[in-house]
Each structure stands twice: as structure tokens, then as C-alpha cells.
Amino acid sequence: MLEKPTNVSEFFNLFLKVLSYLALILGPFFFSAGAWLYYSADGLSGNAVEVEALVIAVEERRGDSGTVYRPTFEAEMSNGDHVQYTGNTWVAPKPHEPGDTVSAYYDEASGIIRSRAMLEQFQFIGRIFMAIGGIIAILGVGAWVRRRFFAKKLD
């Protein structure tokens, strides 16, 4: 269990110990969240066919950190059918304007249409989370190894 520090030096040592354990937990969490974002976007584009989609409308609402947007796409399939899709994903900044024709992916099994720009945005955010998680985990492992094997033992 953690002991109460009695001076600044003990407080600093306790802080670094807790920080290294926190990094060991949060690093893999951030990395996993980023990998999920990246590969879920990559999985959609891998299983879907590329289509040209028309942005019919862009809904907007006030989110916790500003305005978020949700486009409605319409795509024409090779058989001439028109498919519309309004997802449940709200994004910022505004990805498209109504009337834009964009490169998109259509997954026939799920009916999802996502624009290439939105998928690239998810992959970019995923890469950022994976990088931050990797750095935090490496720092946490380094701090833990240093404390475990190289720190002076106090009697």
C-alpha cells in the first residue's frame, strides 16, 4: 500500500511511482482505442465497394465541444438503385457541403456509406491515439523498470 509522504522528496518519489503505474494502464488503453478506430475504418473500406456519393444534407447540432455534423449520402449502385444513408457518427469539422459529390465506400452487408474523407479522419485520429498510447506505455515501462531494477533500495 502507498505510504503517506512526510517530505517533498518522498512525495516526489510516490508521485513518480503512481505515475508509472498509471502509464502502464493508460498507455495500452489509448493504444487499443486508437487501433480500434484505425482498423474499424480500414475494415469498412476493405469490405466495401468504392462509389461516388452525393451529399444530400448535412445535419448539425451543438455538441459538448462545439458544433458537430452528420452528412446524409446517396449513392447509385451498378444496378441503378439509389441508396441513402444517414449514419450515427457526428464529426467536426464539417466534412462536406450539401450538393457535394464525394468518393465514398458502400458496404452492402450493413448499408453503411462513408466518405473517404471521413474514413481518413478516423484513421488519422486512430494513429494519434496509438502513438500517444505507445509513448505513454514505453515511458511507463521505462519508469517501472528503473524503479524495480535500478533504484537504490531504501532500508
Coordinates of C-alpha atoms in Angstrom, one line a residue:
M1 CA 0.0 0.0 0.0
L2 CA 1.1 3.6 -0.5
E3 CA 2.5 5.3 2.5
K4 CA 1.9 9.0 3.3
P5 CA 4.8 11.2 2.3
T6 CA 6.4 13.2 5.1
N7 CA 8.6 15.5 2.9
V8 CA 8.9 16.8 -0.6
S9 CA 11.4 14.1 -1.7
E10 CA 9.1 11.3 -0.5
F11 CA 6.1 13.0 -2.2
F12 CA 8.0 13.2 -5.5
N13 CA 9.1 9.6 -5.3
L14 CA 5.5 8.5 -4.6
F15 CA 4.2 10.7 -7.4
L16 CA 6.6 9.1 -9.9
K17 CA 5.7 5.6 -8.7
V18 CA 1.9 6.2 -9.1
L19 CA 2.6 7.9 -12.4
S20 CA 4.5 4.9 -13.8
Y21 CA 1.6 2.6 -12.8
L22 CA -0.9 4.9 -14.3
A23 CA 1.1 5.0 -17.6
L24 CA 1.2 1.2 -17.6
I25 CA -2.6 1.2 -17.5
L26 CA -3.4 4.2 -19.7
G27 CA -0.8 3.5 -22.4
P28 CA -2.3 0.2 -23.6
F29 CA -5.8 1.6 -23.2
F30 CA -5.1 4.6 -25.6
F31 CA -3.2 2.3 -28.0
S32 CA -6.1 -0.1 -28.1
A33 CA -8.7 2.7 -28.6
G34 CA -6.6 4.1 -31.5
A35 CA -6.2 0.7 -33.1
W36 CA -9.9 0.1 -32.9
L37 CA -10.6 3.5 -34.6
Y38 CA -8.0 2.9 -37.2
Y39 CA -8.9 -0.7 -38.1
S40 CA -12.6 -0.3 -37.9
A41 CA -12.3 2.4 -40.6
D42 CA -9.9 0.3 -42.5
G43 CA -12.2 -2.7 -42.3
L44 CA -15.1 -0.8 -43.8
S45 CA -13.1 0.3 -46.7
G46 CA -11.7 -3.2 -47.2
N47 CA -15.2 -4.9 -47.3
A48 CA -16.9 -2.1 -49.3
V49 CA -17.1 -1.0 -52.9
E50 CA -16.0 2.4 -53.9
V51 CA -18.8 4.6 -55.1
E52 CA -19.5 8.3 -55.9
A53 CA -21.9 9.6 -53.3
L54 CA -24.0 12.8 -53.4
V55 CA -24.2 14.7 -50.1
I56 CA -28.0 15.3 -49.8
A57 CA -27.9 17.1 -46.4
V58 CA -25.7 17.9 -43.5
E59 CA -27.3 17.9 -40.1
E60 CA -25.7 20.0 -37.4
R61 CA -26.1 20.1 -33.6
R62 CA -24.4 21.6 -30.7
G63 CA -22.0 19.1 -29.1
D64 CA -20.0 19.2 -25.8
S65 CA -17.1 20.9 -27.5
G66 CA -18.7 22.8 -30.4
T67 CA -20.8 22.1 -33.4
V68 CA -20.8 18.6 -34.9
Y69 CA -22.1 17.5 -38.2
R70 CA -23.7 14.3 -39.8
P71 CA -24.0 14.1 -43.5
T72 CA -26.6 12.1 -45.4
F73 CA -25.3 10.3 -48.5
E74 CA -27.0 9.0 -51.6
A75 CA -25.2 6.6 -54.0
E76 CA -26.3 5.0 -57.2
M77 CA -25.5 1.3 -57.4
S78 CA -24.4 -0.5 -60.5
N79 CA -27.9 -1.9 -61.0
G80 CA -29.4 1.6 -60.9
D81 CA -30.8 1.6 -57.4
H82 CA -30.3 4.6 -55.2
V83 CA -29.2 4.0 -51.6
Q84 CA -29.4 6.7 -48.9
Y85 CA -27.5 6.5 -45.6
T86 CA -27.6 8.8 -42.6
G87 CA -25.1 7.4 -40.1
N88 CA -24.9 7.8 -36.3
T89 CA -21.5 9.3 -36.5
W90 CA -21.3 13.0 -35.7
V91 CA -18.0 14.7 -36.7
A92 CA -16.2 18.0 -36.6
P93 CA -15.1 19.9 -38.6
K94 CA -17.8 19.8 -41.2
P95 CA -16.7 17.1 -43.7
H96 CA -18.9 18.1 -46.7
E97 CA -21.4 20.6 -48.0
P98 CA -24.9 19.6 -49.3
G99 CA -24.6 19.0 -53.1
D100 CA -21.0 17.8 -53.0
T101 CA -20.2 14.6 -54.9
V102 CA -17.6 12.7 -52.9
S103 CA -15.6 9.5 -53.2
A104 CA -17.2 7.1 -50.7
Y105 CA -17.4 3.4 -49.7
Y106 CA -20.6 1.4 -49.6
D107 CA -20.8 -1.7 -47.5
E108 CA -23.7 -3.7 -49.0
A109 CA -24.0 -6.1 -46.0
S110 CA -24.6 -3.2 -43.5
G111 CA -25.9 -0.5 -45.8
I112 CA -23.2 1.9 -44.5
I113 CA -21.9 4.7 -46.8
R114 CA -18.9 6.6 -45.5
S115 CA -16.9 9.2 -47.4
R116 CA -13.2 8.7 -48.0
A117 CA -12.5 12.0 -46.1
M118 CA -14.4 10.8 -43.0
L119 CA -12.6 7.4 -43.1
E120 CA -9.2 9.2 -43.4
Q121 CA -10.2 11.4 -40.5
F122 CA -11.0 8.3 -38.3
Q123 CA -7.7 6.7 -39.3
F124 CA -5.7 9.8 -38.5
I125 CA -7.3 10.1 -35.1
G126 CA -6.6 6.4 -34.6
R127 CA -2.9 6.9 -35.5
I128 CA -2.7 9.7 -33.0
F129 CA -4.2 7.7 -30.2
M130 CA -1.9 4.7 -31.0
A131 CA 1.2 7.0 -31.0
I132 CA 0.2 8.6 -27.7
G133 CA -0.6 5.2 -26.1
G134 CA 2.6 3.7 -27.3
I135 CA 4.7 6.6 -26.0
I136 CA 2.9 6.6 -22.6
A137 CA 3.3 2.8 -22.3
I138 CA 7.0 2.9 -23.2
L139 CA 7.6 5.7 -20.6
G140 CA 5.6 3.7 -18.0
V141 CA 7.6 0.5 -18.6
G142 CA 10.8 2.5 -18.5
A143 CA 9.9 4.1 -15.2
W144 CA 8.8 0.8 -13.8
V145 CA 12.0 -1.0 -14.9
R146 CA 14.1 1.8 -13.5
R147 CA 12.3 1.8 -10.2
R148 CA 12.2 -2.0 -10.0
F149 CA 15.8 -2.9 -11.0
F150 CA 18.0 0.2 -10.8
A151 CA 16.7 2.3 -7.9
K152 CA 18.6 2.2 -4.7
K153 CA 16.9 0.0 -2.1
L154 CA 16.0 2.0 1.0
D155 CA 16.4 0.2 4.3

